[in-house]
Coordinates of C-alpha atoms and ligand atoms in Angstrom, one line a residue:
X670 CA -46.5 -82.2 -17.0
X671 CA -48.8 -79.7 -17.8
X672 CA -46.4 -77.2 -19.3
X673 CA -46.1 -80.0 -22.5
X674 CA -49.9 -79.8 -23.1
X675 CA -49.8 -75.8 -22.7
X676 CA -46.9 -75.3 -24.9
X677 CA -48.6 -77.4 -27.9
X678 CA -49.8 -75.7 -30.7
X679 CA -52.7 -76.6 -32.8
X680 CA -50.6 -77.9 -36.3
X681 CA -47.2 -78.7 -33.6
X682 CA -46.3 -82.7 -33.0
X683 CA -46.5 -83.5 -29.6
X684 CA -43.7 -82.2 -27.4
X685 CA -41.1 -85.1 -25.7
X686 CA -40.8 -82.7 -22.6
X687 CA -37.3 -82.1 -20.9
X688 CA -38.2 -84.3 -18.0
X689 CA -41.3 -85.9 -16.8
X690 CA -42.4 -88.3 -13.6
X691 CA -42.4 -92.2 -14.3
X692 CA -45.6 -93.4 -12.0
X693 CA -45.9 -97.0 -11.9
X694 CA -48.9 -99.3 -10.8
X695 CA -47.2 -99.7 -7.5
X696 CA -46.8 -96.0 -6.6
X697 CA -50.6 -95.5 -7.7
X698 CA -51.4 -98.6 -5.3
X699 CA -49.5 -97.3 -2.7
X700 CA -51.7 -93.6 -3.0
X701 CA -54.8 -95.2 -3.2
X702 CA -53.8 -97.7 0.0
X703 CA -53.7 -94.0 2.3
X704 CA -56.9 -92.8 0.8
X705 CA -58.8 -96.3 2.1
X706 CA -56.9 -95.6 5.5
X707 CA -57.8 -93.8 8.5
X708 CA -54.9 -91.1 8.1
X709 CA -54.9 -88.6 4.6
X710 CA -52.4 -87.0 7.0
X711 CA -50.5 -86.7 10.1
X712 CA -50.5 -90.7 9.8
X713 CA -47.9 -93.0 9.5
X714 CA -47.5 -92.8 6.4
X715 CA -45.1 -89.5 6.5
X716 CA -42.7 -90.8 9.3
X717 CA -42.2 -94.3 6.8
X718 CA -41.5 -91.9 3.9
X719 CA -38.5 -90.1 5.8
X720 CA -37.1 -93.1 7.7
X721 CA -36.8 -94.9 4.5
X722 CA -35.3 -91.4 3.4
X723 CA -32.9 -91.0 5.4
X724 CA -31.3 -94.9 5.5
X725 CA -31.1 -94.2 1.7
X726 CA -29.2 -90.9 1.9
X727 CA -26.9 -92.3 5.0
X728 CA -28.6 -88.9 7.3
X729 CA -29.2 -89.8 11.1
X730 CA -32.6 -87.0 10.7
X731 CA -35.2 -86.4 7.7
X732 CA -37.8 -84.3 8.0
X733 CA -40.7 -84.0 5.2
X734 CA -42.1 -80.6 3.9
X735 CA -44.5 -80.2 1.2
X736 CA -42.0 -78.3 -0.9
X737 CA -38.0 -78.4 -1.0
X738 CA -38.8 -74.4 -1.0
X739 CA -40.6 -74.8 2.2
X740 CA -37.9 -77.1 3.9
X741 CA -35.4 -74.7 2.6
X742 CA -37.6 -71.7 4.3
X743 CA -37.5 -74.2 7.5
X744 CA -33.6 -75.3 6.9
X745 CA -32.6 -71.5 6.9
X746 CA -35.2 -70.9 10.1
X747 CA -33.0 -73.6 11.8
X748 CA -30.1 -72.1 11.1
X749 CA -30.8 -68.9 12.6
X750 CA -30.8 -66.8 9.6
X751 CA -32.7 -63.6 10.2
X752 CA -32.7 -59.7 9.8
X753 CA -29.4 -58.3 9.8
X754 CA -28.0 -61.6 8.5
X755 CA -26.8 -62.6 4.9
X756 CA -27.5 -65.6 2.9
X757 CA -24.9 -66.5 -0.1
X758 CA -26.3 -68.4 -3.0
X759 CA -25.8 -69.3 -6.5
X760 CA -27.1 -67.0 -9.9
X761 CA -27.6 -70.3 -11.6
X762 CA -30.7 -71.7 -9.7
X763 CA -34.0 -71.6 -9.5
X764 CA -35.3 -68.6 -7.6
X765 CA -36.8 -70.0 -4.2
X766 CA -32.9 -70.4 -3.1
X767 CA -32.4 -67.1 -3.0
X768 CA -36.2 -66.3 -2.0
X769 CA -36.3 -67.7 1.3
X770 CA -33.2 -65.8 2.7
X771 CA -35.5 -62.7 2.2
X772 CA -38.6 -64.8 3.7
X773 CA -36.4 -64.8 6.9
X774 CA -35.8 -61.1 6.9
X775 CA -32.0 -61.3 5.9
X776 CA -30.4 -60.5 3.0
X777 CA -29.1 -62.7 -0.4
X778 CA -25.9 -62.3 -1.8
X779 CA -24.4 -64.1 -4.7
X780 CA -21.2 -66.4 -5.7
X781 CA -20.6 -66.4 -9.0
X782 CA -20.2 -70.3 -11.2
X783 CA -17.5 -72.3 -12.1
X784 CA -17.6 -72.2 -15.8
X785 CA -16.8 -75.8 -16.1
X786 CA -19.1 -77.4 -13.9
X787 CA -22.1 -75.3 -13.4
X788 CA -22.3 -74.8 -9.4
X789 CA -20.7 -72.6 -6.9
X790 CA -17.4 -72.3 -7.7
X791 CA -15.0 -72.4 -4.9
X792 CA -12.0 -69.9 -5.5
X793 CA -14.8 -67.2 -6.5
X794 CA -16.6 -67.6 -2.6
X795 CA -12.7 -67.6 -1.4
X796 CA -12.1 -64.4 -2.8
X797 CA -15.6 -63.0 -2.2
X798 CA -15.0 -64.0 1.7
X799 CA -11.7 -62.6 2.0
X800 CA -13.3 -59.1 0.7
X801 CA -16.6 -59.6 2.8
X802 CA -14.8 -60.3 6.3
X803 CA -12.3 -56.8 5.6
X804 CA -15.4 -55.4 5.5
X805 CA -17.0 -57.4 8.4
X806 CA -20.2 -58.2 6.7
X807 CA -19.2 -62.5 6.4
X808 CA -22.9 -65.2 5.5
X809 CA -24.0 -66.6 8.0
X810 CA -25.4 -69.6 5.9
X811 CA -23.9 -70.4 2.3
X812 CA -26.3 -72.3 0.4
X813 CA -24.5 -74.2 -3.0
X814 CA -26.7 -75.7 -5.4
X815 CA -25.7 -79.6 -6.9
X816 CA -27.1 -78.0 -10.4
X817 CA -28.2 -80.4 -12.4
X818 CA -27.8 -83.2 -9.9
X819 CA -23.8 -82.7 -9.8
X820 CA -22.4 -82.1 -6.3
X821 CA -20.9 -78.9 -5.6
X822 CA -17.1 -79.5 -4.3
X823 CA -18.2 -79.8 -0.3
X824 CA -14.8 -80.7 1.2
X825 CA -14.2 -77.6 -0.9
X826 CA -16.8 -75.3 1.0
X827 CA -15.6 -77.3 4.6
X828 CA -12.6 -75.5 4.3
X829 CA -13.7 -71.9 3.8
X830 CA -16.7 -72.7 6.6
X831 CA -14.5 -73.8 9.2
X832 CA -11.8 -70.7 8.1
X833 CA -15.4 -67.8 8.0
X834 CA -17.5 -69.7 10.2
X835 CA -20.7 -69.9 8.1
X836 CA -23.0 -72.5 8.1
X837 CA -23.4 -74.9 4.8
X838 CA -26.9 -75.8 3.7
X839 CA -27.4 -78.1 0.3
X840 CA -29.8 -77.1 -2.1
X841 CA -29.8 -80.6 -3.2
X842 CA -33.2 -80.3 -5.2
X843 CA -31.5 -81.9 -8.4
X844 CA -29.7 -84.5 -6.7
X845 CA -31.3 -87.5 -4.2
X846 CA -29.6 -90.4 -5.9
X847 CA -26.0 -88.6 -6.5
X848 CA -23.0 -89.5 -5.3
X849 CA -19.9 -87.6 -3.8
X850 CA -16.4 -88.7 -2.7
X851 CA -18.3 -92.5 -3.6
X852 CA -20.9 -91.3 -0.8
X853 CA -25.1 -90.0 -1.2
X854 CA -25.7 -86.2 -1.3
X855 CA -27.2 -86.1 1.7
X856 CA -25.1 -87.8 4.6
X857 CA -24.2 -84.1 5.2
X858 CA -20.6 -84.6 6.4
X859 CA -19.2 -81.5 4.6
X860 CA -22.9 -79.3 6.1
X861 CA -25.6 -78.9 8.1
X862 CA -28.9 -79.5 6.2
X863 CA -29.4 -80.5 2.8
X864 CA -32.7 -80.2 0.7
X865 CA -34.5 -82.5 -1.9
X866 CA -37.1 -81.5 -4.1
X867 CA -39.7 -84.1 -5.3
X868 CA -41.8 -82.2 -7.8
X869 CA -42.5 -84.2 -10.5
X870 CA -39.7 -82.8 -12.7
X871 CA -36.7 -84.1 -10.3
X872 CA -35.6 -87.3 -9.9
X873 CA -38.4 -89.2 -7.8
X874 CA -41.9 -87.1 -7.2
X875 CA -44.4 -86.7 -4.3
X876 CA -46.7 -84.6 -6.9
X877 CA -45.7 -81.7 -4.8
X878 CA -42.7 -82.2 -2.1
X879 CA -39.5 -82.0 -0.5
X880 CA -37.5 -82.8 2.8
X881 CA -34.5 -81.9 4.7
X882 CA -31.8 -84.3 5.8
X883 CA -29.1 -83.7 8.7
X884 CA -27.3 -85.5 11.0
X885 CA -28.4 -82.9 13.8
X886 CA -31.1 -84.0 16.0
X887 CA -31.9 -80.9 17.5
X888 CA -31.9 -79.1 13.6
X889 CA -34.4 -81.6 12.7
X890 CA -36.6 -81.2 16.0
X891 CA -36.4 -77.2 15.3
X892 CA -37.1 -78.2 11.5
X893 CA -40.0 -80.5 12.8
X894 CA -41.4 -77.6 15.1
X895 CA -41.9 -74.8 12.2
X896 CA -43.0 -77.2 10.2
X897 CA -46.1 -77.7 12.0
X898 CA -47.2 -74.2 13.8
X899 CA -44.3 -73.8 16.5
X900 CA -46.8 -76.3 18.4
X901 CA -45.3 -79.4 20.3
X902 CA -47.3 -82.3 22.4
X903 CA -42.8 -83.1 22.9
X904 CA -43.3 -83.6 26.9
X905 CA -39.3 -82.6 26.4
X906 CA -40.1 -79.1 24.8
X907 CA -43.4 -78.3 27.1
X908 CA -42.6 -75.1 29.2
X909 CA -45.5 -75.5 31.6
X910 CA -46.9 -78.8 33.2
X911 CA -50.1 -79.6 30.8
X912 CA -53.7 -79.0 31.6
X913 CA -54.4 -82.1 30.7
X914 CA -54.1 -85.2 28.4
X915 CA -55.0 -82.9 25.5
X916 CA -52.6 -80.6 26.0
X917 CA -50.4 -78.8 23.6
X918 CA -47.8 -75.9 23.5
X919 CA -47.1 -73.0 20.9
X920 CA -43.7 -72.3 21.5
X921 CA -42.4 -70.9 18.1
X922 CA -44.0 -69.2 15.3
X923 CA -44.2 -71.9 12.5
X924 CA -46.0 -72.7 9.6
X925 CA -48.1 -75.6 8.1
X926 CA -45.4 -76.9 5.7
X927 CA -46.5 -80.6 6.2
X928 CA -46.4 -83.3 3.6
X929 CA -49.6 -85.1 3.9
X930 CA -49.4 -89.5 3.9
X931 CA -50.7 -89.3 0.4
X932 CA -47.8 -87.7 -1.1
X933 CA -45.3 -89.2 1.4
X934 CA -47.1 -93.2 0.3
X935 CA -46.3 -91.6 -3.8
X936 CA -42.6 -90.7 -2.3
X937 CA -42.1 -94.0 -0.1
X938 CA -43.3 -95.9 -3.6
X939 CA -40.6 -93.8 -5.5
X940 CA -37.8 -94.1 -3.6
X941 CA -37.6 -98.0 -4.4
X942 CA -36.9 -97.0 -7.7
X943 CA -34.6 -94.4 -7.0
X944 CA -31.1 -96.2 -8.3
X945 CA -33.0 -97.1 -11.4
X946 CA -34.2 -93.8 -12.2
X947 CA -30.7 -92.7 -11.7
X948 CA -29.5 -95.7 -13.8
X949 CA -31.7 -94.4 -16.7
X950 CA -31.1 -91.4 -16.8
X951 CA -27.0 -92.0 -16.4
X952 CA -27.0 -93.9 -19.4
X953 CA -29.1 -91.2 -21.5
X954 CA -26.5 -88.9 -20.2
X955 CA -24.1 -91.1 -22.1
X956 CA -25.8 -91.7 -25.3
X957 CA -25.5 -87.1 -25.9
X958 CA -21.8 -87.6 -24.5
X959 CA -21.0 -89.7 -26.9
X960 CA -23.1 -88.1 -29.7
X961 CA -21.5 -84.6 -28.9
X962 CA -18.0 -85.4 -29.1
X963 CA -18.6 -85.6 -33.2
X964 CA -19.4 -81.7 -33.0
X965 CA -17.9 -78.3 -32.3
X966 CA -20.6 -77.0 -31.9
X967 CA -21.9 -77.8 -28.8
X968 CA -20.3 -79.5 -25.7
X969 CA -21.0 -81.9 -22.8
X970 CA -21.9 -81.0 -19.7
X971 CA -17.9 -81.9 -18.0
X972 CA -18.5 -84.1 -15.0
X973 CA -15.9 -83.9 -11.6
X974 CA -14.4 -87.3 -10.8
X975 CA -15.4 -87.2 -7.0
X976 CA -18.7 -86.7 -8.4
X977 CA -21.5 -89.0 -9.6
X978 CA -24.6 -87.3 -11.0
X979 CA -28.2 -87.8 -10.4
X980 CA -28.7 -86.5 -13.6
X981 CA -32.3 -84.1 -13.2
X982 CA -30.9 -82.0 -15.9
X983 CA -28.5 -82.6 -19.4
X984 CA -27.3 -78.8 -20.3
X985 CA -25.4 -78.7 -23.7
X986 CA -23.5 -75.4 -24.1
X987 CA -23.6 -73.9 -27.6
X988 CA -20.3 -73.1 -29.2
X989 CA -19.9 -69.5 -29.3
X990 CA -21.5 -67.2 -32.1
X991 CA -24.1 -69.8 -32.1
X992 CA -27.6 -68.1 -31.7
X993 CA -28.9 -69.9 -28.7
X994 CA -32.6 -69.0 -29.5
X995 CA -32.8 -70.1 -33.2
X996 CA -31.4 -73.4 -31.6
X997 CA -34.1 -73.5 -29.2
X998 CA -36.9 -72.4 -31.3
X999 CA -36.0 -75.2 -34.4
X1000 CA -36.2 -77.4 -31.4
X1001 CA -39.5 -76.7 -30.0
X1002 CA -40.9 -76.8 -34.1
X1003 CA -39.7 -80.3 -33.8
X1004 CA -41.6 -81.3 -30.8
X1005 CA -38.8 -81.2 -28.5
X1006 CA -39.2 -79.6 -25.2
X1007 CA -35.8 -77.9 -24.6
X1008 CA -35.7 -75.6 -22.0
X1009 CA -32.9 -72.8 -20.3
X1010 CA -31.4 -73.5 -17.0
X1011 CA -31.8 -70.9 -15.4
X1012 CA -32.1 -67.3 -16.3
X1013 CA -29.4 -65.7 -13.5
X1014 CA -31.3 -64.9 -10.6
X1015 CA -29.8 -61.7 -10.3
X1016 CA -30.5 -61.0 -13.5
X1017 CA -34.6 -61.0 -12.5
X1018 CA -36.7 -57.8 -12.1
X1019 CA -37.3 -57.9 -8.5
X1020 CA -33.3 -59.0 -7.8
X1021 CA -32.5 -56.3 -9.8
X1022 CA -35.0 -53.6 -7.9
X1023 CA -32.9 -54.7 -5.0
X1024 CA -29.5 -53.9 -6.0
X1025 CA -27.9 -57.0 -7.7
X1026 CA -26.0 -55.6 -10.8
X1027 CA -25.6 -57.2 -14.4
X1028 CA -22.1 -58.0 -15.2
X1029 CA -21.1 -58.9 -11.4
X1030 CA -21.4 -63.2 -12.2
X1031 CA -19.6 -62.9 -15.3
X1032 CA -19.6 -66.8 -15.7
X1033 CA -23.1 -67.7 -14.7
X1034 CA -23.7 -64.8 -16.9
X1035 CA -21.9 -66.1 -20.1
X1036 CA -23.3 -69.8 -18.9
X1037 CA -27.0 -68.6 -19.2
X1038 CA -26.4 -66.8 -22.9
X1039 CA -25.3 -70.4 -24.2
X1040 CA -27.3 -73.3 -22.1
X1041 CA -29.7 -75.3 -23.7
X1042 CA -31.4 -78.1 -21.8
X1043 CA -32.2 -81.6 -23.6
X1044 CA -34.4 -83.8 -22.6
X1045 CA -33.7 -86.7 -19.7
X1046 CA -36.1 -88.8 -17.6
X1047 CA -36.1 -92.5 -17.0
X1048 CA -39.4 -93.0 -19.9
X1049 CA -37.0 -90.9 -22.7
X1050 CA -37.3 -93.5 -25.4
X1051 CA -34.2 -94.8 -27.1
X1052 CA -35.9 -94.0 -30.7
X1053 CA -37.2 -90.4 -28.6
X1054 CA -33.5 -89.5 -27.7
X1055 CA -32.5 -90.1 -31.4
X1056 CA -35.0 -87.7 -33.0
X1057 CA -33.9 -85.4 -30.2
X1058 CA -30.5 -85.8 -31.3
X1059 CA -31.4 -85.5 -34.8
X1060 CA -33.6 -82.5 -34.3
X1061 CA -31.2 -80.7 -32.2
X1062 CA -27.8 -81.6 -34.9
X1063 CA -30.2 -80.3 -37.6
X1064 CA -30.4 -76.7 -35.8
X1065 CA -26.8 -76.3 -34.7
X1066 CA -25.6 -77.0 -38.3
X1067 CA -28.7 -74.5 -39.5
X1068 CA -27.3 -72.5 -36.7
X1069 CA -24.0 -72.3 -37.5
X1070 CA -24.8 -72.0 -41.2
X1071 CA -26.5 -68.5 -41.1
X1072 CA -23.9 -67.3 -38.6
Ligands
LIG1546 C1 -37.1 -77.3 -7.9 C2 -36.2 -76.5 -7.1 C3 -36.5 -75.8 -5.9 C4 -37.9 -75.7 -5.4 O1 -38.4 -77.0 -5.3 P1 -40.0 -77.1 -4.9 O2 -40.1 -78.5 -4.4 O3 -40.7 -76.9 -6.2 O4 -40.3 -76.1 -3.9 C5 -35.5 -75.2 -5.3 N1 -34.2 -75.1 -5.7 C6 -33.9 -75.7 -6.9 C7 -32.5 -75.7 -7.3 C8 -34.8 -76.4 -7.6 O5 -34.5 -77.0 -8.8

């Protein structure tokens, strides 16, 4: 990760970063198999990575993008979200969720958090529907975010799409390799589309990456479409008969959003390791559980029973009156590479320009004044994970001790 090397100062130890890719010998055989093959892309190599994809996620359909942005820009395409329609979202995510709503012409509203748990919190969209259907302006697509790679309460959502009639789309970018009600994010049967990320921060990495899973054939084919121009060779989805054996059809206005076999070979190589990385990173999770329950001053992340975490991000909340920034600066003096998940997106310049108002997410809001992000990823050293702990103890008691 580059940001590690960037953030190092001259007289600084070297930063344990708050996640990081694990690339094996395998996955670097597997990269440098595609480049002594005929296909860099549009080979085989892509179609592999998403079958394997979707038998691990239990989804009928995957379909590869070169970003979970740009599947979520094709996932919200496929949807038909467009101008005069509205997208719902979380404050508590990274900012492409929200983005590619307004990449579609429609507009992005917000749900605020539950306070427990991080992601979209249920009763709040309830009440936020009941007020947006008196005043006929209902989402057409609602788009929770498994923060941290802990599922949002789908069944949940079910309800409240089936009573508004909007359409569900995971932002699952944390969370290939989680679990909910004892099945994968990404069987879908509580939505429509949901979206990984494989940047090399999440859970398993194409370098750059992402994909979109659904049990909806024709979502997928529409997905597969814009991915690749709007053009088709589909004999199925030809308007005219061809002018010839090289014939091929625009029928859409797409994009090139394509993975290319390289990445997908790094991604295919990953996935094999997918429960493992999980495993790890599980059982880091455990070792700051257990360490946390001998302070007040900062707490676990709580965990839902019908969920099982993937585990892309540990966020410790600072107990209150705590300076959150002294925390995270004694941190990064100590070489460890805490980080804030996420500044409210509602809360940014250009959110703000358009309307969104402070105070309106009032627990994603008091989330983001307290979060601090520890470092987890499968390589995290056991002796790593206790200077972290010991680094980050030292600065709540310093912490609580000018406060
Ligand atoms: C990382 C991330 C994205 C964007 O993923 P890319 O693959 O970098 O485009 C979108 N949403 C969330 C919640 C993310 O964490």
């Amino acid at each position: 990760m580059i940001r590690s090397v960037r953030d190092q100062g001259p007289t600084e130890p070297p930063l344990i970063p708050y996640g990081r890719q694990s690339i094996s010998e395998a996955d670097i055989e597997a990269v440098a198999a595609v480049l002594r093959s005929p296909f860099l892309t549009q080979g085989p190599a892509v179609p592999a990575f998403e079958a394997a994809l979707a038998a691990k996620v239990e989804a009928p359909f995957a379909v590869a993008a070169n970003s979970a942005t740009s599947a979520l820009h094709l996932a919200c395409l496929a949807l038909g979200l467009g101008p005069g329609d509205v997208m719902w979202t979380v404050p508590n995510t990274f900012v492409a969720t929200a983005n590619v709503a307004l990449q579609c012409g429609a507009d992005v509203d917000f749900v605020d958090i539950d306070p427990e748990t991080f992601v979209m919190c249920p009763k709040a969209l309830e009440a936020k529907l009941g007020r947006a259907a008196r005043e006929g302006r209902l989402p057409k697509v609602v788009t929770p975010v498994h923060f941290a790679g802990q599922s949002v309460d789908m069944a949940a959502l079910a309800v409240l799409a089936d009573r508004y009639g909007f359409r569900v789309l995971e932002d699952a970018s944390h969370a290939v390799g989680a679990l909910y009600e004892g099945r994968p994010v990404g069987a879908c049967p509580y939505s429509e589309i949901a979206v990984f990320s494989f940047h090399p921060v999440k859970i398993i990495t194409t370098g750059e990456g992402g994909a979109a899973v659904t049990r909806n054939e024709r979502l997928a084919a529409r997905m597969r479409l814009l991915r690749t121009h709007g053009v088709t060779r589909e004999p199925d989805e030809l308007t005219r008969a061809p002018d010839g054996p090289w014939s091929y059809e625009q029928i859409a206005l797409g994009y090139n959003y394509r993975l290319s076999d390289i990445q997908a070979a790094l991604g295919l190589s990953q996935l094999q390791r997918l429960e493992a990385f999980v495993a790890r990173r599980r059982e880091i999770a455990g070792v700051y559980d257990a360490a946390l329950q001998s302070t007040s001053l900062a707490r676990a992340p709580y965990q839902d029973p019908k969920t099982r975490s993937s585990w892309h991000l540990y966020v410790a909340r600072l107990a209150e009156g705590l300076d959150r920034r002294q925390v995270f600066e004694a941190l990064r003096r100590q070489g460890v590479g805490v980080q804030v998940h996420y500044i409210p997106v509602h809360a940014q310049p250009f959110y703000q320009a358009r309307g969104h108002r402070l105070g309106d997410y009032p627990a994603a809001e008091a989330y983001y004044r307290s979060a601090i992000t520890l470092p987890i990823f499968p390589e995290l050293a056991a002796a790593e994970q206790a200077a972290v702990l010991a680094a980050f103890f030292e600065a709540l008691n310093a912490a609580a001790g000018a406060g």
